[in-house]
Amino acid sequence: MDEVLLLAINGLRAPGLDAVMKPLSSWGIYAFPLAMLFSLIRSSAHARSIRDGWLTWFLSMFVAEQVLKPLIARPRPTAGERLRDLLDVLGSVPPPSSLAFPSGTSTAAFAGATWIWIRWGWRPGVPAVILAAIVGVSRIYAGIHWPTDILGGAVLGAAVAVGLDWVSKRIEPPPAR
């Protein structure tokens, strides 16, 4: 199923989609830190939230990149010759050779989207989750991640954001509004 979805999404290639997916695949990981900067610019009263946001981002990336990837050691789709010949890899020549599961970019995007939802509610949270999903799909479209790498990153990122929010509220109750 993973291979079928990978080839189907990667096979959607079109110049217009390439123009959107390439920057999302390369730069989508930075959407979350930009949201935190926006929050900080709005008011210094958001300092605790910013601290929690950075902690969410760094912890989710640490768990994905330093703990789970080496433990699971799943190769990227481009690691095998058969798939490498079938995939149209967008932008990365040669494609990344690092491990695949979970997607660090997807982990960061969903950690950020979940943090935005927790911090500001569903109105900005829904577009953030949609953007995170598009960033995840862009990694499949680019041919550098399996669909389950993206799903694993989404679950991990959201879980870290929810878990850290839970811990933060117990250690330091939110200030009265």
XYZ file of N, CA and C in Angstrom:
531
model
N 0.828 -1.201 0.000
C 0.000 0.000 0.000
C 0.866 1.256 0.000
N 1.932 1.242 0.796
C 2.838 2.381 0.868
C 3.413 2.715 -0.512
N 3.867 1.672 -1.197
C 4.469 1.870 -2.520
C 3.442 2.369 -3.527
N 2.240 1.832 -3.484
C 1.179 2.243 -4.409
C 0.864 3.728 -4.216
N 0.682 4.157 -2.959
C 0.410 5.571 -2.675
C 1.583 6.460 -3.073
N 2.790 6.023 -2.759
C 3.984 6.785 -3.120
C 4.037 7.020 -4.627
N 3.883 5.976 -5.396
C 3.964 6.103 -6.849
C 2.800 6.925 -7.413
N 1.609 6.800 -6.825
C 0.456 7.572 -7.289
C 0.658 9.066 -7.038
N 1.078 9.419 -5.835
C 1.276 10.841 -5.504
C 2.470 11.398 -6.264
N 3.545 10.643 -6.334
C 4.734 11.086 -7.060
C 4.446 11.204 -8.558
N 3.500 10.411 -9.057
C 3.162 10.429 -10.476
C 2.263 11.574 -10.893
N 1.835 12.402 -9.960
C 0.975 13.545 -10.274
C 1.748 14.728 -10.858
N 2.967 14.517 -11.252
C 3.876 15.588 -11.644
C 3.277 16.508 -12.704
N 3.381 17.796 -12.443
C 2.961 18.848 -13.366
C 3.767 20.088 -13.011
N 4.128 20.897 -13.987
C 4.943 22.086 -13.700
C 4.337 23.004 -12.627
N 3.019 23.202 -12.662
C 2.370 24.046 -11.654
C 2.471 23.462 -10.261
N 2.252 22.154 -10.154
C 2.384 21.492 -8.851
C 3.833 21.498 -8.388
N 4.765 21.275 -9.311
C 6.189 21.321 -8.954
C 6.540 22.675 -8.342
N 5.995 23.742 -8.911
C 6.304 25.092 -8.429
C 5.811 25.315 -7.006
N 4.750 24.637 -6.605
C 4.214 24.756 -5.246
C 4.888 23.761 -4.304
N 5.023 22.526 -4.761
C 5.503 21.449 -3.893
C 6.990 21.550 -3.561
N 7.789 22.025 -4.486
C 9.227 22.096 -4.220
C 9.542 23.016 -3.042
N 9.031 24.262 -3.020
C 9.329 25.090 -1.831
C 8.690 24.548 -0.549
N 7.488 23.971 -0.653
C 6.865 23.400 0.546
C 7.692 22.244 1.089
N 8.194 21.407 0.203
C 8.999 20.260 0.630
C 10.313 20.710 1.259
N 10.901 21.754 0.691
C 12.202 22.235 1.183
C 12.090 23.147 2.395
N 11.076 24.004 2.418
C 11.000 25.055 3.439
C 9.852 24.909 4.417
N 8.988 23.890 4.244
C 7.834 23.707 5.122
C 8.188 23.517 6.581
N 9.380 23.027 6.839
C 9.826 22.795 8.209
C 9.962 24.111 8.984
N 10.082 25.218 8.270
C 10.294 26.518 8.919
C 9.007 27.306 9.167
N 7.863 26.773 8.743
C 6.594 27.479 8.952
C 6.299 27.655 10.439
N 6.605 26.650 11.225
C 6.332 26.687 12.659
C 7.155 27.759 13.383
N 8.474 27.809 13.188
C 9.227 28.880 13.842
C 8.756 30.275 13.417
N 8.294 30.416 12.180
C 7.763 31.707 11.741
C 6.486 32.057 12.505
N 5.654 31.061 12.762
C 4.440 31.299 13.552
C 4.794 31.747 14.968
N 5.845 31.167 15.532
C 6.272 31.581 16.875
C 6.793 33.015 16.866
N 7.525 33.379 15.820
C 7.992 34.759 15.709
C 6.817 35.723 15.622
N 5.799 35.346 14.852
C 4.603 36.176 14.737
C 3.955 36.360 16.110
N 3.881 35.282 16.864
C 3.300 35.348 18.200
C 4.111 36.273 19.106
N 5.425 36.206 19.012
C 6.287 37.042 19.834
C 6.154 38.514 19.463
N 6.027 38.780 18.168
C 5.859 40.158 17.702
C 4.548 40.737 18.220
N 3.525 39.899 18.296
C 2.215 40.367 18.756
C 2.262 40.894 20.179
N 3.011 40.207 21.045
C 3.046 40.630 22.437
C 4.077 39.825 23.202
N 4.780 40.497 24.100
C 5.731 39.770 24.935
C 5.002 38.923 25.979
N 3.693 39.126 26.127
C 2.902 38.302 27.044
C 2.833 36.851 26.563
N 3.247 36.633 25.329
C 3.219 35.285 24.775
C 4.511 34.524 25.059
N 5.367 35.040 25.925
C 6.680 34.432 26.144
C 6.577 32.973 26.577
N 5.664 32.655 27.481
C 5.513 31.261 27.934
C 5.087 30.374 26.771
N 4.171 30.872 25.975
C 3.705 30.114 24.828
C 4.833 29.892 23.828
N 5.649 30.905 23.627
C 6.789 30.788 22.714
C 7.770 29.757 23.251
N 8.027 29.811 24.543
C 8.915 28.819 25.159
C 8.381 27.413 24.921
N 7.091 27.233 25.155
C 6.480 25.924 24.949
C 6.514 25.523 23.473
N 6.349 26.495 22.598
C 6.404 26.218 21.169
C 7.776 25.751 20.723
N 8.813 26.460 21.155
C 10.180 26.043 20.797
C 10.504 24.678 21.388
N 10.077 24.459 22.615
C 10.310 23.165 23.245
C 9.611 22.051 22.461
N 8.380 22.317 22.030
C 7.642 21.351 21.215
C 8.401 21.035 19.936
N 8.857 22.080 19.251
C 9.552 21.902 17.972
C 10.848 21.113 18.167
N 11.666 21.543 19.124
C 12.952 20.877 19.335
C 12.788 19.441 19.834
N 11.877 19.218 20.771
C 11.693 17.865 21.290
C 11.156 16.930 20.211
N 10.190 17.404 19.423
C 9.646 16.547 18.366
C 10.725 16.202 17.349
N 11.548 17.174 16.985
C 12.631 16.913 16.032
C 13.684 15.983 16.640
N 14.006 16.181 17.906
C 14.991 15.323 18.567
C 14.514 13.866 18.583
N 13.262 13.668 18.994
C 12.733 12.304 19.059
C 12.717 11.674 17.664
N 12.287 12.433 16.655
C 12.222 11.895 15.288
C 13.615 11.574 14.749
N 14.510 12.556 14.825
C 15.803 12.439 14.142
C 16.858 11.657 14.929
N 16.869 11.804 16.240
C 17.940 11.202 17.043
C 17.546 9.899 17.737
N 16.240 9.694 17.925
C 15.804 8.481 18.629
C 15.162 7.483 17.650
N 14.082 7.895 17.000
C 13.323 6.936 16.194
C 13.992 6.556 14.876
N 14.531 7.521 14.156
C 15.153 7.174 12.862
C 16.273 6.149 13.018
N 17.220 6.345 13.941
C 18.264 5.317 14.093
C 17.713 3.986 14.616
N 16.696 4.049 15.455
C 16.118 2.839 16.026
C 15.386 2.015 14.963
N 14.598 2.685 14.122
C 13.802 2.000 13.103
C 14.631 1.732 11.840
N 15.492 2.661 11.493
C 16.435 2.526 10.369
C 15.766 2.159 9.049
N 14.687 2.821 8.748
C 13.986 2.570 7.483
C 14.611 3.418 6.372
N 15.006 2.797 5.274
C 15.587 3.567 4.177
C 14.528 4.382 3.434
N 14.971 5.419 2.771
C 14.077 6.233 1.947
C 13.677 5.447 0.697
N 12.585 5.859 0.046
C 12.159 5.157 -1.169
C 13.247 5.111 -2.250
N 14.081 6.119 -2.278
C 15.117 6.204 -3.310
C 16.320 5.314 -3.013
N 16.299 4.606 -1.878
C 17.441 3.754 -1.524
C 17.492 2.490 -2.386
N 16.351 2.016 -2.838
C 16.318 0.816 -3.675
C 16.385 1.169 -5.151
N 17.125 0.385 -5.913
C 17.314 0.693 -7.330
C 16.010 0.691 -8.118
N 15.150 -0.297 -7.860
C 13.900 -0.403 -8.631
C 13.043 0.847 -8.476
N 12.834 1.281 -7.246
C 12.021 2.473 -7.014
C 12.741 3.744 -7.452
N 14.031 3.778 -7.257
C 14.789 4.969 -7.658
C 14.588 5.237 -9.144
N 14.497 4.181 -9.928
C 14.284 4.332 -11.370
C 12.851 4.737 -11.702
N 11.885 4.387 -10.841
C 10.484 4.712 -11.092
C 10.103 6.100 -10.595
N 10.779 6.573 -9.556
C 10.415 7.850 -8.940
C 11.000 9.028 -9.694
N 10.219 10.087 -9.706
C 10.693 11.354 -10.252
C 11.006 12.222 -9.034
N 12.264 12.283 -8.649
C 12.662 13.002 -7.440
C 12.738 14.496 -7.750
N 12.024 15.280 -6.967
C 11.932 16.715 -7.181
C 12.997 17.450 -6.388
N 13.863 18.147 -7.073
C 14.780 19.061 -6.416
C 16.058 18.493 -5.863
N 16.046 17.334 -5.290
C 17.227 16.800 -4.622
C 17.960 15.824 -5.531
N 19.025 16.265 -6.126
C 19.827 15.361 -6.957
C 21.254 15.427 -6.446
N 21.779 14.388 -5.853
C 21.089 13.132 -5.579
C 20.089 13.300 -4.441
N 19.110 12.386 -4.365
C 18.122 12.470 -3.282
C 18.782 12.247 -1.925
N 18.122 12.693 -0.849
C 18.696 12.503 0.488
C 18.977 11.033 0.773
N 20.038 10.781 1.485
C 20.386 9.394 1.817
C 20.147 9.089 3.292
N 19.660 10.056 4.049
C 19.385 9.817 5.464
C 18.193 8.871 5.605
N 17.926 8.454 6.817
C 16.840 7.512 7.081
C 15.475 8.199 6.939
N 14.424 7.383 6.823
C 13.125 7.910 6.428
C 12.089 8.048 7.544
N 11.991 7.067 8.446
C 10.863 7.050 9.389
C 11.267 7.477 10.780
N 10.524 8.433 11.330
C 9.453 9.240 10.760
C 10.029 10.436 10.017
N 9.225 11.042 9.178
C 9.669 12.243 8.468
C 9.880 13.371 9.473
N 11.106 13.901 9.520
C 11.384 15.017 10.429
C 10.620 16.265 10.034
N 10.502 16.513 8.731
C 9.760 17.679 8.253
C 8.292 17.570 8.627
N 7.716 16.392 8.444
C 6.320 16.176 8.807
C 6.130 16.273 10.319
N 7.079 15.733 11.069
C 7.011 15.825 12.532
C 6.977 17.286 12.962
N 7.892 18.087 12.424
C 7.958 19.509 12.783
C 6.694 20.253 12.347
N 6.213 19.960 11.136
C 5.023 20.655 10.632
C 3.795 20.350 11.490
N 3.612 19.083 11.857
C 2.440 18.733 12.670
C 2.605 19.130 14.134
N 3.822 19.146 14.642
C 4.042 19.674 15.993
C 3.640 21.150 16.010
N 4.062 21.866 14.985
C 3.730 23.289 14.889
C 2.245 23.527 14.711
N 1.612 22.761 13.837
C 0.182 22.928 13.594
C -0.623 22.635 14.856
N -0.234 21.594 15.570
C -0.927 21.245 16.805
C -0.713 22.315 17.861
N 0.514 22.837 17.940
C 0.801 23.922 18.887
C -0.061 25.145 18.572
N -0.181 25.482 17.293
C -1.011 26.627 16.891
C -2.463 26.382 17.295
N -2.951 25.171 17.076
C -4.331 24.837 17.446
C -4.518 24.971 18.957
N -3.588 24.429 19.718
C -3.679 24.513 21.180
C -3.576 25.970 21.631
N -2.655 26.709 21.058
C -2.370 28.079 21.482
C -3.469 29.059 21.099
N -3.948 28.959 19.835
C -4.878 29.966 19.317
C -6.264 29.439 18.960
N -6.509 28.145 19.106
C -7.834 27.601 18.817
C -7.972 27.056 17.402
N -9.178 26.658 17.089
C -9.411 25.952 15.834
C -9.350 26.848 14.603
N -9.703 28.126 14.724
C -9.709 28.979 13.513
C -8.328 29.059 12.852
N -7.275 29.349 13.575
C -5.955 29.263 12.929
C -5.418 27.829 12.906
N -5.953 26.975 13.790
C -5.465 25.603 13.868
C -5.809 24.770 12.641
N -7.020 24.924 12.120
C -7.418 24.152 10.941
C -6.532 24.487 9.738
N -6.336 25.782 9.398
C -5.415 26.066 8.279
C -3.994 25.572 8.545
N -3.559 25.616 9.797
C -2.212 25.127 10.126
C -2.103 23.625 9.879
N -3.126 22.874 10.263
C -3.123 21.428 10.036
C -3.181 21.128 8.531
N -3.978 21.896 7.803
C -4.043 21.710 6.342
C -2.679 21.983 5.722
N -2.028 23.063 6.149
C -0.685 23.361 5.633
C 0.298 22.240 5.986
N 0.237 21.740 7.216
C 1.123 20.637 7.622
C 0.877 19.406 6.753
N -0.387 19.128 6.455
C -0.704 17.976 5.605
C -0.157 18.168 4.195
N -0.274 19.385 3.673
C 0.253 19.663 2.330
C 1.779 19.546 2.331
N 2.418 20.026 3.387
C 3.878 19.870 3.502
C 4.228 18.379 3.498
N 3.480 17.584 4.252
C 3.727 16.140 4.278
C 3.555 15.504 2.908
N 2.472 15.848 2.229
C 2.235 15.305 0.889
C 3.338 15.752 -0.069
N 3.851 16.959 0.126
C 4.925 17.445 -0.758
C 6.175 16.573 -0.650
N 6.400 15.995 0.517
C 7.560 15.114 0.694
C 7.376 13.795 -0.071
N 6.127 13.325 -0.138
C 5.819 12.133 -0.939
C 5.901 12.498 -2.419
N 5.305 13.614 -2.765
C 5.329 14.112 -4.145
C 6.764 14.262 -4.643
N 7.641 14.724 -3.756
C 9.051 14.898 -4.123
C 9.776 13.561 -4.259
N 9.148 12.475 -3.806
C 9.742 11.151 -3.940
C 10.765 10.809 -2.873
N 10.752 11.544 -1.762
C 11.791 11.324 -0.755
C 11.274 10.734 0.559
N 9.951 10.479 0.640
C 9.392 9.826 1.825
C 8.266 8.898 1.428
N 8.128 7.839 2.202
C 6.992 6.929 2.097
C 5.796 7.601 2.770
N 4.558 7.285 2.340
C 3.378 7.847 3.023
C 3.358 7.555 4.530
N 3.776 6.366 4.937
C 3.763 6.063 6.372
C 4.832 6.840 7.141
N 5.876 7.315 6.472
C 6.844 8.211 7.128
C 6.140 9.506 7.530
N 5.287 9.983 6.627
C 4.545 11.227 6.864
C 3.517 11.011 7.972
N 2.792 9.911 7.890
C 1.796 9.601 8.920
C 2.461 9.469 10.289
N 3.588 8.770 10.347
C 4.315 8.633 11.605
C 4.779 9.978 12.145
N 5.271 10.838 11.262
C 5.693 12.181 11.673
C 4.525 13.017 12.176
N 3.372 12.880 11.507
C 2.175 13.629 11.923
C 1.740 13.211 13.325
N 1.692 11.913 13.557
C 1.284 11.406 14.877
C 2.298 11.816 15.941
N 3.573 11.669 15.639
C 4.611 12.035 16.603
C 4.564 13.528 16.920
N 4.511 14.370 15.897
C 4.485 15.818 16.117
C 3.292 16.253 16.952
N 2.105 15.736 16.609
C 0.899 16.080 17.370
C 0.991 15.560 18.804
N 1.487 14.352 18.973
C 1.597 13.768 20.319
C 2.560 14.563 21.194
N 3.680 14.983 20.641
C 4.641 15.770 21.417
C 4.010 17.109 21.818
N 3.321 17.760 20.883
C 2.688 19.051 21.196
C 1.639 18.907 22.292
N 0.781 17.903 22.182
C -0.262 17.684 23.189
C 0.369 17.290 24.523
N 1.353 16.407 24.474
C 2.011 15.969 25.708
C 2.721 17.100 26.434
N 3.446 17.918 25.686
C 4.145 19.034 26.333
C 3.171 20.079 26.858
N 2.061 20.278 26.162
C 1.047 21.206 26.662
C 0.467 20.681 27.978
N 0.208 19.394 28.033
C -0.322 18.780 29.245
C 0.653 18.958 30.409
N 1.923 18.664 30.173
C 2.944 18.803 31.218
C 3.085 20.264 31.629
N 3.142 21.157 30.652
C 3.327 22.577 30.937
C 2.207 23.126 31.820
N 0.980 22.717 31.547
C -0.162 23.201 32.340
C -0.123 22.676 33.771
N 0.496 21.539 33.976
C 0.584 20.989 35.329
C 1.745 21.574 36.117
N 2.800 21.918 35.413
C 3.957 22.516 36.075
C 3.715 23.985 36.364
N 3.139 24.665 35.407
C 2.940 26.107 35.505
C 1.568 26.450 34.933
N 0.546 26.583 35.798
C -0.798 26.889 35.296
C -0.788 28.168 34.465
N -1.639 28.217 33.422
C -1.666 29.413 32.577
C -2.108 30.638 33.369
N -1.589 31.813 33.005
C -1.984 33.032 33.710
C -3.452 33.345 33.469
N -4.078 33.985 34.446
C -5.478 34.385 34.306
C -5.573 35.444 33.214
N -6.629 35.361 32.429
C -6.800 36.323 31.320
C -7.585 37.519 31.765
